[in-house]
Short mmCIF file of C-alpha atoms in Angstrom, two decimals:
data_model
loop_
_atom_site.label_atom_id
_atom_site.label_comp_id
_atom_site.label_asym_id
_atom_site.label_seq_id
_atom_site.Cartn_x
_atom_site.Cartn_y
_atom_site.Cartn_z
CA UNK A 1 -32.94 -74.27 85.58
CA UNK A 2 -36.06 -74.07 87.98
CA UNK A 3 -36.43 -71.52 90.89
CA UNK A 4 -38.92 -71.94 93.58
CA UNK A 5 -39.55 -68.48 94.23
CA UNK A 6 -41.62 -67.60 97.70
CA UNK A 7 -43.04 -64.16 97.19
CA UNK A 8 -44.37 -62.40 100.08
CA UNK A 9 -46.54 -59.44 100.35
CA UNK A 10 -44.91 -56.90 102.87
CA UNK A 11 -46.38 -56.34 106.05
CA UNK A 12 -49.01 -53.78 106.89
CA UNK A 13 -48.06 -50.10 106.56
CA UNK A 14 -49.62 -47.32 107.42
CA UNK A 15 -51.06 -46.28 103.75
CA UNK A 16 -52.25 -50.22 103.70
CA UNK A 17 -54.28 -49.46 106.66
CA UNK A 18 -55.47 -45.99 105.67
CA UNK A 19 -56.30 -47.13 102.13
CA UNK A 20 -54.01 -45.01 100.31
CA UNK A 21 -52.11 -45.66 97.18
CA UNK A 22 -48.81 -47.04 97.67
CA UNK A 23 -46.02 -47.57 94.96
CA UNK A 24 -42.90 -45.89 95.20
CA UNK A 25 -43.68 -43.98 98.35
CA UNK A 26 -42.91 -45.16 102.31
CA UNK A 27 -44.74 -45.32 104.96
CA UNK A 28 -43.69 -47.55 107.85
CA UNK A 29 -44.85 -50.98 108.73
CA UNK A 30 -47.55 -50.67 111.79
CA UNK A 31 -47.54 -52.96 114.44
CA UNK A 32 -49.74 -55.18 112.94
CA UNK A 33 -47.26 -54.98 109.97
CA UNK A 34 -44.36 -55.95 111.97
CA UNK A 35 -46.52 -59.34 113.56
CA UNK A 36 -47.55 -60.26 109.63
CA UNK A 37 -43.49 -60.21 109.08
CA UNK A 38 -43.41 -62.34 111.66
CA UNK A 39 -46.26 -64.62 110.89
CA UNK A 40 -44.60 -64.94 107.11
CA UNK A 41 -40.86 -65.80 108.85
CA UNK A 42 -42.63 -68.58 110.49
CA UNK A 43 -44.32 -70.37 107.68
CA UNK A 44 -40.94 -69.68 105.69
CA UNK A 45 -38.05 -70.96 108.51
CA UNK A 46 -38.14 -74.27 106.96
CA UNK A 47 -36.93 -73.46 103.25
CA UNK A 48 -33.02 -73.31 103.29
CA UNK A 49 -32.84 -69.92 100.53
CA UNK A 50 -29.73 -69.42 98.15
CA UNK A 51 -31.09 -66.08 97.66
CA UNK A 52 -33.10 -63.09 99.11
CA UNK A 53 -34.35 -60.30 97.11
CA UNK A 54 -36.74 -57.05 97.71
CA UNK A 55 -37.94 -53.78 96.54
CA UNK A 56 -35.86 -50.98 97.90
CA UNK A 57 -38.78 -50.07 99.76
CA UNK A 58 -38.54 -49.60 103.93
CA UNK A 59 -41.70 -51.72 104.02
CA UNK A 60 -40.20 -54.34 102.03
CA UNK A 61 -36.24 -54.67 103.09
CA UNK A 62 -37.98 -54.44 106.71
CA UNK A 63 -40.22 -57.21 106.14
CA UNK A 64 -37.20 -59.40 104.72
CA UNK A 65 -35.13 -58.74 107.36
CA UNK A 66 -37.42 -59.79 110.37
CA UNK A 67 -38.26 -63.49 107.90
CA UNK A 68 -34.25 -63.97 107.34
CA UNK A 69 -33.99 -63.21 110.88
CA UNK A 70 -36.31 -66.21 111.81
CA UNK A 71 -35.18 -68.27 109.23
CA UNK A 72 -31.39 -68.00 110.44
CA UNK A 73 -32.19 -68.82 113.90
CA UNK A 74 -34.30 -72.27 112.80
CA UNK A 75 -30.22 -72.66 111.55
CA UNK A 76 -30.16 -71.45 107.78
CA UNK A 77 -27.18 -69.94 106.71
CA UNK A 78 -28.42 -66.25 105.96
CA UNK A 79 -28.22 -65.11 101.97
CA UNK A 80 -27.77 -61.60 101.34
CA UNK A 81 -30.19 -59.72 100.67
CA UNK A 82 -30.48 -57.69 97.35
CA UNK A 83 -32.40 -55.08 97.04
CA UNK A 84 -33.20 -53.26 94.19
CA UNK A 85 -35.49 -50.71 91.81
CA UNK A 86 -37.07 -53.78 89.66
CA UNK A 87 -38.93 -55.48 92.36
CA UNK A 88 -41.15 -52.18 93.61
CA UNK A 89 -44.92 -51.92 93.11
CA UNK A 90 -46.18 -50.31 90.52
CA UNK A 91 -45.34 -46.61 90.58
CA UNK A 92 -48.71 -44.82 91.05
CA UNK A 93 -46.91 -40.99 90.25
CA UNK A 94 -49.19 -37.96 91.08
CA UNK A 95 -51.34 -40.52 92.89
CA UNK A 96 -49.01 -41.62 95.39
CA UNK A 97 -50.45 -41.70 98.54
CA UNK A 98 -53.91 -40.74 97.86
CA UNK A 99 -57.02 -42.38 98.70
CA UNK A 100 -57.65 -45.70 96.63
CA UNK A 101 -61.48 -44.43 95.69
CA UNK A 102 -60.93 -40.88 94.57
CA UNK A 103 -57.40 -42.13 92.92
CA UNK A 104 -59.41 -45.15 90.92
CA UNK A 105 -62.57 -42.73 90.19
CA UNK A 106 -59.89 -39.77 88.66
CA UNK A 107 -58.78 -42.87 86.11
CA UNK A 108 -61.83 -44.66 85.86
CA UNK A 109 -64.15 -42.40 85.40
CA UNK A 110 -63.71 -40.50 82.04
CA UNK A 111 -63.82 -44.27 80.82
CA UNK A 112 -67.45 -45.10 82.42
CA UNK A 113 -65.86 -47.19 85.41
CA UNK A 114 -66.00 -45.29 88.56
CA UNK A 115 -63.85 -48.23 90.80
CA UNK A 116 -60.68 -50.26 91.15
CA UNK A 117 -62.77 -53.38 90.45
CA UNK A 118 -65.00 -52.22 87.19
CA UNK A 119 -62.12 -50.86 85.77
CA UNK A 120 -60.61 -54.05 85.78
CA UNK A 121 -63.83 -56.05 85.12
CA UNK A 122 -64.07 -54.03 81.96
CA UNK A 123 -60.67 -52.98 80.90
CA UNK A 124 -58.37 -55.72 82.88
CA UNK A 125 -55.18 -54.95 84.76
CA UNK A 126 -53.69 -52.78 81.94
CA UNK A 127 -56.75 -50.42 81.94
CA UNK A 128 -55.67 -50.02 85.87
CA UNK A 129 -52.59 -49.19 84.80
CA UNK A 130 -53.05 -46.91 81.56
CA UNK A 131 -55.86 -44.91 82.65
CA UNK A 132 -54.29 -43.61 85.71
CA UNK A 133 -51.01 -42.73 83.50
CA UNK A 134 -53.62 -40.57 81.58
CA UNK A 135 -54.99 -39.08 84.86
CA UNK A 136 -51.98 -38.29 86.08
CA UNK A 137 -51.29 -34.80 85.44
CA UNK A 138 -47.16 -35.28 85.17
CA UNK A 139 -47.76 -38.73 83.53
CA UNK A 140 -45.55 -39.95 85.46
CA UNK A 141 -47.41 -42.34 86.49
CA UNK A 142 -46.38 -46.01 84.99
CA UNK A 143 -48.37 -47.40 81.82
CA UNK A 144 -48.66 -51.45 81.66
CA UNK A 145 -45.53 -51.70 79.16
CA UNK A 146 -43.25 -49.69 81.70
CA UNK A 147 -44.60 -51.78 84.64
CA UNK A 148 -44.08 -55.44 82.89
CA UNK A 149 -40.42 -53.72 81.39
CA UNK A 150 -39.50 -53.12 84.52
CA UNK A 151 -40.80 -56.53 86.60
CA UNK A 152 -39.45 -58.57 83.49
CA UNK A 153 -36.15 -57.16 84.03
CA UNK A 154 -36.31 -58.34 88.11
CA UNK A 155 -36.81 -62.19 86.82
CA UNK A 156 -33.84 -61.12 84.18
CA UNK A 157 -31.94 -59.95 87.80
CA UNK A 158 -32.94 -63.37 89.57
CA UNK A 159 -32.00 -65.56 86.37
CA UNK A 160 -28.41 -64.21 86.18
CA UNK A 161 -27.62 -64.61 89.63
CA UNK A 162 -24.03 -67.14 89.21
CA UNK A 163 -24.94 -68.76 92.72
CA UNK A 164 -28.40 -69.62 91.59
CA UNK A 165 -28.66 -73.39 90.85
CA UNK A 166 -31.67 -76.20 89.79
CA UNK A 167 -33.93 -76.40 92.55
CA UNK A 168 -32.88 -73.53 94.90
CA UNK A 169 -35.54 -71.49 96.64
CA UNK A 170 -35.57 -68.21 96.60
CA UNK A 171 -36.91 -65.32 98.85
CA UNK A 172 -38.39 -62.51 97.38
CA UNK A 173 -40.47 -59.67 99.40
CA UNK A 174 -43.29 -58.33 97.03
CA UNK A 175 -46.18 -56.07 96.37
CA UNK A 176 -49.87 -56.48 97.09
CA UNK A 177 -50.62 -55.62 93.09
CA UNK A 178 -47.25 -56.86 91.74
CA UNK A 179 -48.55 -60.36 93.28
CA UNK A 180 -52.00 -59.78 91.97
CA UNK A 181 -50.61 -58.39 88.27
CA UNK A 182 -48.52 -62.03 88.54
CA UNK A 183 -51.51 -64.02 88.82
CA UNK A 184 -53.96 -62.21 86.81
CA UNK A 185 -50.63 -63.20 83.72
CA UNK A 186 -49.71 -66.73 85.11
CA UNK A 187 -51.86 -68.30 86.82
CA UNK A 188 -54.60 -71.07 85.34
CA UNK A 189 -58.00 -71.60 86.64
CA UNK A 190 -58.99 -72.04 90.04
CA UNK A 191 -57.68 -69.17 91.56
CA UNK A 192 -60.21 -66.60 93.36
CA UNK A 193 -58.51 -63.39 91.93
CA UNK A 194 -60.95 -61.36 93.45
CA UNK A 195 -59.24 -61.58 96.94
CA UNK A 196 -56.42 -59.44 97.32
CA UNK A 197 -53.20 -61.05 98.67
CA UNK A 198 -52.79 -60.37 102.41
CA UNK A 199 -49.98 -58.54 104.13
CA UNK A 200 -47.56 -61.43 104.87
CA UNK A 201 -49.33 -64.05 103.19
CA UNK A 202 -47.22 -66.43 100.66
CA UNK A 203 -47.48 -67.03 96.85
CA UNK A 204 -45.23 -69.84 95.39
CA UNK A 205 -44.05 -69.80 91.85
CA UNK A 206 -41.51 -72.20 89.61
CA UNK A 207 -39.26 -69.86 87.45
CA UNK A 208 -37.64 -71.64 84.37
CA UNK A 209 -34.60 -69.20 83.75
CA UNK A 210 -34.58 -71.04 80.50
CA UNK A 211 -37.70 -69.87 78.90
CA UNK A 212 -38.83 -66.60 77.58
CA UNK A 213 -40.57 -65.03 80.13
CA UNK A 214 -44.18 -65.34 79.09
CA UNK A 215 -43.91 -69.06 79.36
CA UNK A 216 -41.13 -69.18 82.72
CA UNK A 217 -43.37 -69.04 85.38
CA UNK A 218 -45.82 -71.57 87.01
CA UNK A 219 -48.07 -70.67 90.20
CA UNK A 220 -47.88 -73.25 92.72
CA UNK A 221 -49.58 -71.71 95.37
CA UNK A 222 -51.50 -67.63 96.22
CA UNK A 223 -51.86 -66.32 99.22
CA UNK A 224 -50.79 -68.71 101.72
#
């Protein structure tokens, strides 16, 4: 069975716009947040969706709502929305909420990469990931095997859904580096990874429930 999943980044909050680290925390969507919601409901209102899903997040189940919103009055019938643990960003622990530089120069540092971007020009995603675990004071902070446990076990959530059938679209309200840590694993050439997936903007991917994960997922489209 293939999914068309549409994936979109939540709108602006007010950590996006201050530059802060932003997992597992809140912070509410800014005007400019609520407008991207908006703009994403639009380009969305055409796509009849079995299912809706989203991080338990404010931002996120915020976000959703305003795009089902839009999409039942083009005359969808409205899904329910699920919300849930699996489908939150990346859990930043003592680093929540602190600003992106210092946060990325505490990991990055000690390992001779002082930013976001030469850690990950050097050490790829999973240095991002591991080297701020081993900042973290508490460590509580999640390594790259507990992030990709825990997304894995989202796709696991979408797969087993009884009501899902061949073909259906699905709705799911993401993460600006959940949709970048998706593409840096999935996608082929061609793709400018070095821009950052806008709030509101799109990303299209084919799921095939049948296949081990590592092979299930095709990128159709980033940051529409």
């Amino acid at each position: 069975m293939i999914l068309h999943l549409h994936l979109v980044r939540h709108g602006q909050t007010y950590f996006n716009r201050y530059n802060r680290l932003q997992g597992w925390s809140n912070s509410p969507l800014t005007e400019a947040g609520l407008a991207d919601a908006d703009k994403a409901g639009e380009k969305l209102k055409g796509f009849d969706f079995t299912a809706a899903y989203c991080s338990d997040t404010t931002r996120a189940e915020q976000t959703a709502a305003r795009i089902l919103d839009i999409n039942e009055q083009a005359g969808h019938s409205r899904p329910k929305l699920v919300a849930d643990m699996h489908f939150r960003e990346q859990f930043y622990g003592y680093f929540e909420g602190q600003d992106m530089a210092m946060a990325w120069w505490a990991a990055g540092a000690p390992h001779g990469a002082k930013t976001y971007n030469a850690i990950v020009e050097q050490y790829g995603l999973k240095g991002t990931r591991d080297f701020l675990k081993e900042a973290d004071p508490f460590h509580d902070a999640e390594s790259d095997d507990e992030y990709w446990s825990r997304v894995e076990a989202g796709f696991a959530l979408i797969a087993s859904n009884p009501d899902l059938k061949d073909g259906d679209d699905v709705l799911q309200i993401s993460h600006g580096n959940t949709l970048l840590s998706l593409m840096h694993r999935f996608a082929g050439p061609g793709y400018d990874l070095s821009e950052r997936p806008a709030n509101g903007s799109v990303t299209s991917l084919d799921f095939d429930t049948t296949k081990p994960i590592g092979e299930a997922v095709t990128v159709v489209s980033y940051n529409q």
